[in-house]
mmCIF file of C-alpha atoms and ligand atoms in Angstrom:
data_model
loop_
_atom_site.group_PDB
_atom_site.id
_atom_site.type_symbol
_atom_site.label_atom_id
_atom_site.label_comp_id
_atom_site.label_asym_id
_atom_site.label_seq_id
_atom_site.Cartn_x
_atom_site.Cartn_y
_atom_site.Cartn_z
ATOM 1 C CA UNK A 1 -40.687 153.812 60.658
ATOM 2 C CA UNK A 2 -41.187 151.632 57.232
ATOM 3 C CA UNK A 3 -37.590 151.508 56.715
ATOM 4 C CA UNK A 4 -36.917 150.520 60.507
ATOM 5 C CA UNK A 5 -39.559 147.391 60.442
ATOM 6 C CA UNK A 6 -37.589 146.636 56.939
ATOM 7 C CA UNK A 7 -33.893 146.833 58.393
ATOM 8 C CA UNK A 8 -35.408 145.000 61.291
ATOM 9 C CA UNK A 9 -36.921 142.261 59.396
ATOM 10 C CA UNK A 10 -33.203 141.822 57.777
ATOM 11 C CA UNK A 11 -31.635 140.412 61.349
ATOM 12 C CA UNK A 12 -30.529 136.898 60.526
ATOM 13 C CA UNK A 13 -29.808 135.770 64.183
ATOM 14 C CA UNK A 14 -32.976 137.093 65.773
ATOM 15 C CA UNK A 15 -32.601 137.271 69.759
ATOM 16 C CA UNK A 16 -34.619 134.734 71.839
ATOM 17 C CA UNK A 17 -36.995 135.286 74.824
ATOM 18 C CA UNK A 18 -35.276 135.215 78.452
ATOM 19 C CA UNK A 19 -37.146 131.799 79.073
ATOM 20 C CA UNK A 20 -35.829 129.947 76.033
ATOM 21 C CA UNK A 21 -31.960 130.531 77.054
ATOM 22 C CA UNK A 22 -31.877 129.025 80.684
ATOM 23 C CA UNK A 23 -28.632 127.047 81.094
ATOM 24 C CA UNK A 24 -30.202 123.573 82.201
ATOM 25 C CA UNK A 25 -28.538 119.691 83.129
ATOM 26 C CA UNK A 26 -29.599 117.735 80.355
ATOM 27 C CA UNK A 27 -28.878 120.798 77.620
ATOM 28 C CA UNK A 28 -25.176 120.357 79.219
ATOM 29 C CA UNK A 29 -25.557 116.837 78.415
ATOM 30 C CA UNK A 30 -26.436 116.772 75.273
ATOM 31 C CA UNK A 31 -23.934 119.843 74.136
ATOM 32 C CA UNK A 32 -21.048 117.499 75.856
ATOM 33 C CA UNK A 33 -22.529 114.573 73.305
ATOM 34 C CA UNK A 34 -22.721 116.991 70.810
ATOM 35 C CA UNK A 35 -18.684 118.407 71.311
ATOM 36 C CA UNK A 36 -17.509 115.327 71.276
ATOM 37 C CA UNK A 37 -18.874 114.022 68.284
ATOM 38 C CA UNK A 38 -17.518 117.044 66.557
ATOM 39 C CA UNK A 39 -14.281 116.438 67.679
ATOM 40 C CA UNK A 40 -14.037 112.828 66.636
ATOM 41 C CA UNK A 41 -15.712 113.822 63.599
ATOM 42 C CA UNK A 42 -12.849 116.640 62.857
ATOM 43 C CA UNK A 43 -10.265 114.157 64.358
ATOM 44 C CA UNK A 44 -11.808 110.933 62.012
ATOM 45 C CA UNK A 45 -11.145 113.708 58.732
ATOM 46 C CA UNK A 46 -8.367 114.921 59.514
ATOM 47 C CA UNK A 47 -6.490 111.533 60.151
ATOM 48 C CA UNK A 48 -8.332 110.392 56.696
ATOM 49 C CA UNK A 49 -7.061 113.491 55.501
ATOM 50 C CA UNK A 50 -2.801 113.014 55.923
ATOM 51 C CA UNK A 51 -3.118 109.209 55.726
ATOM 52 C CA UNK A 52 -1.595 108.092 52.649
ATOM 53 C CA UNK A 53 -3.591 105.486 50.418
ATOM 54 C CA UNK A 54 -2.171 103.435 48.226
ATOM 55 C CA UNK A 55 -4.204 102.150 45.491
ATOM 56 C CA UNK A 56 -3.183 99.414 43.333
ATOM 57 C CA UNK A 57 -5.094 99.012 40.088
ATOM 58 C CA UNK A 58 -4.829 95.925 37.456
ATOM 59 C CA UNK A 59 -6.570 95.714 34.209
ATOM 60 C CA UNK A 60 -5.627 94.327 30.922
ATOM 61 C CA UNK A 61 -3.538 96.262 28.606
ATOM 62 C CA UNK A 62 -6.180 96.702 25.585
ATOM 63 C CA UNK A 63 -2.850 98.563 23.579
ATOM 64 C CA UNK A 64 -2.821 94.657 21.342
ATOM 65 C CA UNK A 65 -0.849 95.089 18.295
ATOM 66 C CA UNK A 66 0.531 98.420 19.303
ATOM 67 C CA UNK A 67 4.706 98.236 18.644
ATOM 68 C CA UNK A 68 7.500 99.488 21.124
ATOM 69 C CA UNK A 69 9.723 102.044 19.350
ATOM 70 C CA UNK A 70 13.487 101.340 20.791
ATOM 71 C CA UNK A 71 15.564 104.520 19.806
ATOM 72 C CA UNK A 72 19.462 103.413 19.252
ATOM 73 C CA UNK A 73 22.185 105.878 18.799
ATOM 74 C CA UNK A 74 25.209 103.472 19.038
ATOM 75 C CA UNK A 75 28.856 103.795 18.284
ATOM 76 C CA UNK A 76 31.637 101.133 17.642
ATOM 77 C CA UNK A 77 34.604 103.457 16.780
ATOM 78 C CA UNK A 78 36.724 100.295 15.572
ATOM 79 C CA UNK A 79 34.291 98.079 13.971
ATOM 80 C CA UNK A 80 33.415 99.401 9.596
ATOM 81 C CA UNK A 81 30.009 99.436 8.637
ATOM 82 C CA UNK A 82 30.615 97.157 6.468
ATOM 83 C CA UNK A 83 30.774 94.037 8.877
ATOM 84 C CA UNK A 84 28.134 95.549 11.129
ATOM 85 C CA UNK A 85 24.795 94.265 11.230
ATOM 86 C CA UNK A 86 21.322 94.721 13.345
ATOM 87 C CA UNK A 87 19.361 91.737 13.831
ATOM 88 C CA UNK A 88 16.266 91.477 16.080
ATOM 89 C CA UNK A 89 14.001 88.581 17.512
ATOM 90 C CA UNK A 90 11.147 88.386 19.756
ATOM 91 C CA UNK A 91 9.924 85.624 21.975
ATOM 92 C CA UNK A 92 6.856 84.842 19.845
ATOM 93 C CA UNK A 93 9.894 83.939 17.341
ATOM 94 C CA UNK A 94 9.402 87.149 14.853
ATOM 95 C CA UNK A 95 11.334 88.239 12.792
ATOM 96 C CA UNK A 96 11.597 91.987 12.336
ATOM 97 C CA UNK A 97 10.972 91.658 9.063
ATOM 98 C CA UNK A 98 8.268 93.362 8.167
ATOM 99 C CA UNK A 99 7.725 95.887 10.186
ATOM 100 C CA UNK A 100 9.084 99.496 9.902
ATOM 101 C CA UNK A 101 12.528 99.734 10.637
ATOM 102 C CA UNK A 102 14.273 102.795 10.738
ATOM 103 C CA UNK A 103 17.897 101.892 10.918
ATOM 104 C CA UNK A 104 20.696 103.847 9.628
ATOM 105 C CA UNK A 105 24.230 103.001 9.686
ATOM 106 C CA UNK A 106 27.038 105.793 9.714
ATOM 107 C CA UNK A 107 30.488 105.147 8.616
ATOM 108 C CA UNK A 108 32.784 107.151 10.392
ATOM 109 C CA UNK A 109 36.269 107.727 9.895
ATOM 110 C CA UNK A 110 39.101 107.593 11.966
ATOM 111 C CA UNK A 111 38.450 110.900 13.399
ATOM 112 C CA UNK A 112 34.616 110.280 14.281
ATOM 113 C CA UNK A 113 33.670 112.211 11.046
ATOM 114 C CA UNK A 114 30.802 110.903 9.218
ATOM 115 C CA UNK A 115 31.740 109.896 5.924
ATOM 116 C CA UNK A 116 28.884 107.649 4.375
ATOM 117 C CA UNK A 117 25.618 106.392 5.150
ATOM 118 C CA UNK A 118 23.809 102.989 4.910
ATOM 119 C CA UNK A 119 20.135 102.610 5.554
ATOM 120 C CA UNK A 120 19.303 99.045 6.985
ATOM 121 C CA UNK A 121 15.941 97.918 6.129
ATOM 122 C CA UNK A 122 15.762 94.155 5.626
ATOM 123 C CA UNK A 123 16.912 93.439 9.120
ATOM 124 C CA UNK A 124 16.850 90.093 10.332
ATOM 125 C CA UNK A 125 16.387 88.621 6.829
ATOM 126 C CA UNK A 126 20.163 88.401 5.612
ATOM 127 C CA UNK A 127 21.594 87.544 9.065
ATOM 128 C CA UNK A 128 18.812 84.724 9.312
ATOM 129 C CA UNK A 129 19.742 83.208 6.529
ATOM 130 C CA UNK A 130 22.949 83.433 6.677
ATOM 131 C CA UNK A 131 23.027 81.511 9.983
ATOM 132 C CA UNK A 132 21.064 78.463 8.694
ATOM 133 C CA UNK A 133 23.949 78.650 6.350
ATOM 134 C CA UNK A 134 26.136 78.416 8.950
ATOM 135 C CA UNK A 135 25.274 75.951 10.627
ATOM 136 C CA UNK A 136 24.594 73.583 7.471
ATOM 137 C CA UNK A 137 28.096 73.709 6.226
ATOM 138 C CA UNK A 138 28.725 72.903 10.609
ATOM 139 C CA UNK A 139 26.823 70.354 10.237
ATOM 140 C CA UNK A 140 28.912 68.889 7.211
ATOM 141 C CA UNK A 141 32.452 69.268 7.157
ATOM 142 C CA UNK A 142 33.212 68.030 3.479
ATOM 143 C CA UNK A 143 30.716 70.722 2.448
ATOM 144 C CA UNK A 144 32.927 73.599 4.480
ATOM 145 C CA UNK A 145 35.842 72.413 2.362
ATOM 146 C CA UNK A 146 34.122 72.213 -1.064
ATOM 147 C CA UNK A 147 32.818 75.861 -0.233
ATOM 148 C CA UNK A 148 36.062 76.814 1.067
ATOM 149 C CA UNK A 149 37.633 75.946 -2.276
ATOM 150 C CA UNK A 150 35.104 77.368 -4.679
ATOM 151 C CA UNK A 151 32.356 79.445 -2.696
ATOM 152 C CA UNK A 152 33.857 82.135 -2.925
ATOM 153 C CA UNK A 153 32.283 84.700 -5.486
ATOM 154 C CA UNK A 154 33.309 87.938 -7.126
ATOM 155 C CA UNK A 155 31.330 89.725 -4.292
ATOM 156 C CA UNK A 156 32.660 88.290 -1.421
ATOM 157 C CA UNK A 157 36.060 88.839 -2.661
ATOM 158 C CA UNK A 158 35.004 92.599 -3.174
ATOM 159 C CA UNK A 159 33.478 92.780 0.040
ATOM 160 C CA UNK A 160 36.493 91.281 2.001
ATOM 161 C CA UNK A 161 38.715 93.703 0.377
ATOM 162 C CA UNK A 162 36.248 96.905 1.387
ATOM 163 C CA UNK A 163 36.088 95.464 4.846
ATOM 164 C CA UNK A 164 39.803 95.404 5.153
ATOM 165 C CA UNK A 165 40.635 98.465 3.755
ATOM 166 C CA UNK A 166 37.838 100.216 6.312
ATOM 167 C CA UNK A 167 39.702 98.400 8.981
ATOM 168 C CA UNK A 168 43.293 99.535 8.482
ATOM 169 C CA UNK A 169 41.636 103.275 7.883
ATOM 170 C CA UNK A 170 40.307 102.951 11.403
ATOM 171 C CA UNK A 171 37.282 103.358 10.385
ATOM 172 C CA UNK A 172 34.002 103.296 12.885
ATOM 173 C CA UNK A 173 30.030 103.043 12.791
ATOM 174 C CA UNK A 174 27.961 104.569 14.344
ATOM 175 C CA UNK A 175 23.937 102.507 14.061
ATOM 176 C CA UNK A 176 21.239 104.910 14.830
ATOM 177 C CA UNK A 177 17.500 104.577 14.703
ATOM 178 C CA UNK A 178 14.309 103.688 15.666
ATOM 179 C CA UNK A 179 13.306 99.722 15.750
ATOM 180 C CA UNK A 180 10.071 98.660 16.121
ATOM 181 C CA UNK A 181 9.402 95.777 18.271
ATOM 182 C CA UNK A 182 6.303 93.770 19.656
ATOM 183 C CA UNK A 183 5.530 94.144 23.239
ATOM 184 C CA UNK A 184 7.244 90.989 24.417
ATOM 185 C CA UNK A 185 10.707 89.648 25.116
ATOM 186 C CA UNK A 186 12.964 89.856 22.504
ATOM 187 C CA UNK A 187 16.470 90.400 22.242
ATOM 188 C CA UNK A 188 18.037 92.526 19.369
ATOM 189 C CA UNK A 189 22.149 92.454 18.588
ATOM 190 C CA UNK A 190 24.510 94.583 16.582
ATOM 191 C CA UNK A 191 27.036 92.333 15.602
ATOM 192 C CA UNK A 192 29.040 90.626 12.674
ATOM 193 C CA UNK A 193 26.515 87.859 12.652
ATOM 194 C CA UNK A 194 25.514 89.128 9.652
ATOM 195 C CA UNK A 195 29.096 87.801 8.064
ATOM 196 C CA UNK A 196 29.714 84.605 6.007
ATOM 197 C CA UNK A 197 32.154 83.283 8.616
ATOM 198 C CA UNK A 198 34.958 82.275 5.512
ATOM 199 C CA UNK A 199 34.945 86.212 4.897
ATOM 200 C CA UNK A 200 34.867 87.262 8.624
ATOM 201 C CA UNK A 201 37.632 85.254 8.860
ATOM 202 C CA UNK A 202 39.997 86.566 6.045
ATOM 203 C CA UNK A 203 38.700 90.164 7.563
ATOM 204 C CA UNK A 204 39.666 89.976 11.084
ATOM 205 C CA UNK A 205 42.507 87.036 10.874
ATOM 206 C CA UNK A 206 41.181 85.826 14.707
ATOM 207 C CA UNK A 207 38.278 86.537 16.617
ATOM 208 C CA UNK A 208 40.343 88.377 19.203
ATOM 209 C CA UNK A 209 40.526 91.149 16.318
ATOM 210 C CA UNK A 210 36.804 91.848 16.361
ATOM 211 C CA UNK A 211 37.291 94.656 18.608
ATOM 212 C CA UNK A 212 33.943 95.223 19.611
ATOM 213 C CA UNK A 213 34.222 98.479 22.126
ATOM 214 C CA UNK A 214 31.361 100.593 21.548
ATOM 215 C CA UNK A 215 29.687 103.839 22.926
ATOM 216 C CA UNK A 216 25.408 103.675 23.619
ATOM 217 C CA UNK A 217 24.834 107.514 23.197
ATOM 218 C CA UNK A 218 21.251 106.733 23.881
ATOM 219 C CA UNK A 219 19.173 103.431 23.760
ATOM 220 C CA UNK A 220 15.654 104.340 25.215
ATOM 221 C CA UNK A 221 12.410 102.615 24.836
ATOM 222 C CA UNK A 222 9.195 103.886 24.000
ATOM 223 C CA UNK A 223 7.803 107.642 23.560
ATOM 224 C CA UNK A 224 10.010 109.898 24.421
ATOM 225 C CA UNK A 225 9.501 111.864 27.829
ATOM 226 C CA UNK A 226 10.807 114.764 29.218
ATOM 227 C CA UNK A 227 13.435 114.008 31.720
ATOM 228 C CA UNK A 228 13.234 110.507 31.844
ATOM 229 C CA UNK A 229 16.541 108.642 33.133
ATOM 230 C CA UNK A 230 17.601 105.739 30.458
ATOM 231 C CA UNK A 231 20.342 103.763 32.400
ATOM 232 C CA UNK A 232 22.339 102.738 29.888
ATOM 233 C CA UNK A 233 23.121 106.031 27.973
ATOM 234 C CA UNK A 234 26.201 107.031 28.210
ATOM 235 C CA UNK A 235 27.461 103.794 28.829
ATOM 236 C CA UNK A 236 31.432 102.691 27.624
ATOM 237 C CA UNK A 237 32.725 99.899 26.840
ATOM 238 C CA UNK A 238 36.683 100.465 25.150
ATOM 239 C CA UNK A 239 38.655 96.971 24.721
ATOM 240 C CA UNK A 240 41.885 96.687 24.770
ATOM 241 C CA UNK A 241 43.746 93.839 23.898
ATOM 242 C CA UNK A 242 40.810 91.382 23.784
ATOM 243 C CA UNK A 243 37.659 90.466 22.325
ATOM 244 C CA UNK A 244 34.363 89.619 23.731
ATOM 245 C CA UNK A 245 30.606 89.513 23.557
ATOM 246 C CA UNK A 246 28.363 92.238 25.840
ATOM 247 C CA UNK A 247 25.134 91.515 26.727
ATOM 248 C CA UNK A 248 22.546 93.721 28.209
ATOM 249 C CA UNK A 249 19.780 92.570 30.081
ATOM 250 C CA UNK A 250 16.771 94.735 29.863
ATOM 251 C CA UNK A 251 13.308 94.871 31.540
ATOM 252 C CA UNK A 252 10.801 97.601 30.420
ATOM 253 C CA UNK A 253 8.351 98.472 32.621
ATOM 254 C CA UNK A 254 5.269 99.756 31.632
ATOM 255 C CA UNK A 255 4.323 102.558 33.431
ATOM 256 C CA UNK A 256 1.538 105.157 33.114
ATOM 257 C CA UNK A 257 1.480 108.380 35.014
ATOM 258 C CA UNK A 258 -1.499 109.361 36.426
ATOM 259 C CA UNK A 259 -1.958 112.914 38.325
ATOM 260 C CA UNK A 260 -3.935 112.353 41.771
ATOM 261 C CA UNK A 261 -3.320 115.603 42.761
ATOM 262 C CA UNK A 262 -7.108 116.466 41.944
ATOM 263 C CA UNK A 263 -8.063 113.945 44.468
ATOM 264 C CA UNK A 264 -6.427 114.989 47.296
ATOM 265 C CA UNK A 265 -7.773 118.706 46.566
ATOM 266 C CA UNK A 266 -11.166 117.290 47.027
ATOM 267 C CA UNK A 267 -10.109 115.837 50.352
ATOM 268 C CA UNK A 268 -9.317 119.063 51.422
ATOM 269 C CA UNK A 269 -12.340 121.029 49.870
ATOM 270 C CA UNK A 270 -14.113 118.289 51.830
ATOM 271 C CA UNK A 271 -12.545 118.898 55.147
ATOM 272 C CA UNK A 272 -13.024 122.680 54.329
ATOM 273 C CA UNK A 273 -16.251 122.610 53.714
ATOM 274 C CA UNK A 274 -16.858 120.391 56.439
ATOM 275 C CA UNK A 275 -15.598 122.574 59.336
ATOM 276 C CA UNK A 276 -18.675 125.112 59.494
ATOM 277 C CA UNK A 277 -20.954 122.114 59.333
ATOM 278 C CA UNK A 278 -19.760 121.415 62.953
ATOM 279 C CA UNK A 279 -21.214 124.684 64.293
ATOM 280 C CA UNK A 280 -24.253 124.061 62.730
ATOM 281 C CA UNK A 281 -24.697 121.390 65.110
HETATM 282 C C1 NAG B 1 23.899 110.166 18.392
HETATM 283 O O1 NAG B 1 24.748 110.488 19.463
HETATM 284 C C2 NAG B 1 25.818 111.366 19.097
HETATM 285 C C3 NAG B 1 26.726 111.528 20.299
HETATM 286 O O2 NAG B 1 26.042 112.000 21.417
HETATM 287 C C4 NAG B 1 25.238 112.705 18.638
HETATM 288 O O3 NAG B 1 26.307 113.567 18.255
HETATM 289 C C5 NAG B 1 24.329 112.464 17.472
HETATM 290 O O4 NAG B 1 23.712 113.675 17.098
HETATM 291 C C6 NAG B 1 23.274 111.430 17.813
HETATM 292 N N1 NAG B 1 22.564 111.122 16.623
HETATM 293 C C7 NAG B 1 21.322 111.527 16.424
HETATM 294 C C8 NAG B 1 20.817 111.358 15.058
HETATM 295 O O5 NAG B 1 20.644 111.975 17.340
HETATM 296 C C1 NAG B 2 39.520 98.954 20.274
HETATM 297 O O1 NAG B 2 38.982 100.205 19.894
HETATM 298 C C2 NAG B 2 39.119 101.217 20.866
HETATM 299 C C3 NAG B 2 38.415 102.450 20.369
HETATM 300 O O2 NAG B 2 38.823 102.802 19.080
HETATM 301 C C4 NAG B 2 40.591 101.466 21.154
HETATM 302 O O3 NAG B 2 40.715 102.459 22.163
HETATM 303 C C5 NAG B 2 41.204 100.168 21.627
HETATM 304 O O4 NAG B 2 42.596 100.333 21.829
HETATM 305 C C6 NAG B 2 40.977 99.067 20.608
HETATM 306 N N1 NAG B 2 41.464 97.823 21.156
HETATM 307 C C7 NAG B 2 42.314 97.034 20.499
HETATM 308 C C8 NAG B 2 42.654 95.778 21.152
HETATM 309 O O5 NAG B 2 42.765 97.366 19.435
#
């Protein structure tokens, strides 16, 4: 009998007295109310549920003084080391200078062997300079002659010969490395800037000769990341018969990645959770 009044006591959904469960007009009305302010509840979360919300979020990039690493693996199978150089400049007019560069040039030979290395690390520093000096002796023409006549040292003379004996081996370079840049607008170029333009001229014999065709095995900016897409690798450019300048206009995006899948699995705990909360009713 003890255990009986026990197990009895246990009934969750105890039964009600005849009376209390008469069917009656306004209980109708108010379990139509009731019904349909379930369903527009369940319809009202389940719309909120599929509907797609885009959020757009703006706040100021607190990353000041952090560099962007561009990665460069270049090739210009025609063009020797020796007349190749890497100079970079940003919009707030600096100099890469003095910050870590990580620049190497490969000589290759003829066959796309590497035979030598170079490791840039003054970047902009020698073609800077040697661009005022440019356009000093433009400036004055007497000075271009005098220069002409005499300027011409031991090392130049050296150099020059190197330059032209790397250019009938057929020899190539190949710049690779990582260049640190501010986060503005800045343009970098690998090109024979870099040249007094006396000796680029008793190298090459005519600009059309400064054959420029070149291979971008990879030019990426920032971190690396797993499957990422950088448009330009692969890209080639082989001249023949002419010479020419290529320019590449970039724009970097920043872009951060943020999972939201977390979000919409609360939605749907929600809704879950949600549904028995309509019987309770
Ligand atoms: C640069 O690209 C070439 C060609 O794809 C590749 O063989 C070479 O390993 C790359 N250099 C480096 C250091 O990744
Ligand atoms: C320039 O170099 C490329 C690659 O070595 C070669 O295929 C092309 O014929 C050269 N162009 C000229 C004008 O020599």
């Amino acid at each position: 009998m003890g255990i009986k009044q026990a197990l009895k006591s246990l009934d969750a959904f105890p039964r009600a007295e005849d009376h209390l469960m008469q069917k009656t007009q306004t209980g109708a009305v108010v379990s139509i109310i009731g019904l349909s302010i379930m369903a527009i509840l369940f319809l009202h979360e389940l719309t909120y549920y599929i509907t797609t919300y885009t959020v757009h979020q703006m706040s100021v990039d607190l990353k000041r003084g952090e560099t962007l690493p561009i990665h460069i693996n270049m090739t210009f199978p025609s063009l020797p080391c020796d007349v190749v150089s890497v100079d970079a400049i940003d919009m707030s007019g600096k100099h890469e200078v003095d910050l870590d560069t990580n620049i190497w040039k490969l000589r290759l030979s003829k066959d796309g062997l590497i035979i030598g290395t170079e490791y840039i690390s003054d970047l902009v520093e020698k073609g800077h300079t040697d661009h005022k000096h440019d356009a000093d002796k433009d400036h004055d023409e007497s000075s271009v002659q005098k220069h002409h006549a005499h300027g011409f040292g031991q090392d130049a003379e050296a150099m020059v010969k190197k330059a032209k004996q790397a250019l009938a081996n057929g020899e190539g370079c190949r710049v690779y490395g990582v260049l640190d840049v501010q986060r503005v607008a800045g343009n970098f170029h690998i090109s024979v800037h870099g040249l007094n333009i006396f000796v680029a001229q008793q190298i090459f014999e005519g600009a059309t000769h400064v054959n420029v065709s070149h291979v971008i095995h990879d030019l990426s900016f920032g971190p690396k990341y797993p499957g990422i897409h950088n448009p330009l690798d692969g890209t080639e450019r082989i001249l023949r018969g002419a010479s020419g300048t290529f320019k590449y206009y970039i724009k970097v995006q920043h872009v951060t990645n943020t999972c939201i899948s977390d979000v919409s699995m609360r939605e749907l705990l929600y809704l879950i959770l949600s549904l028995p909360s309509f019987h309770i009713c």
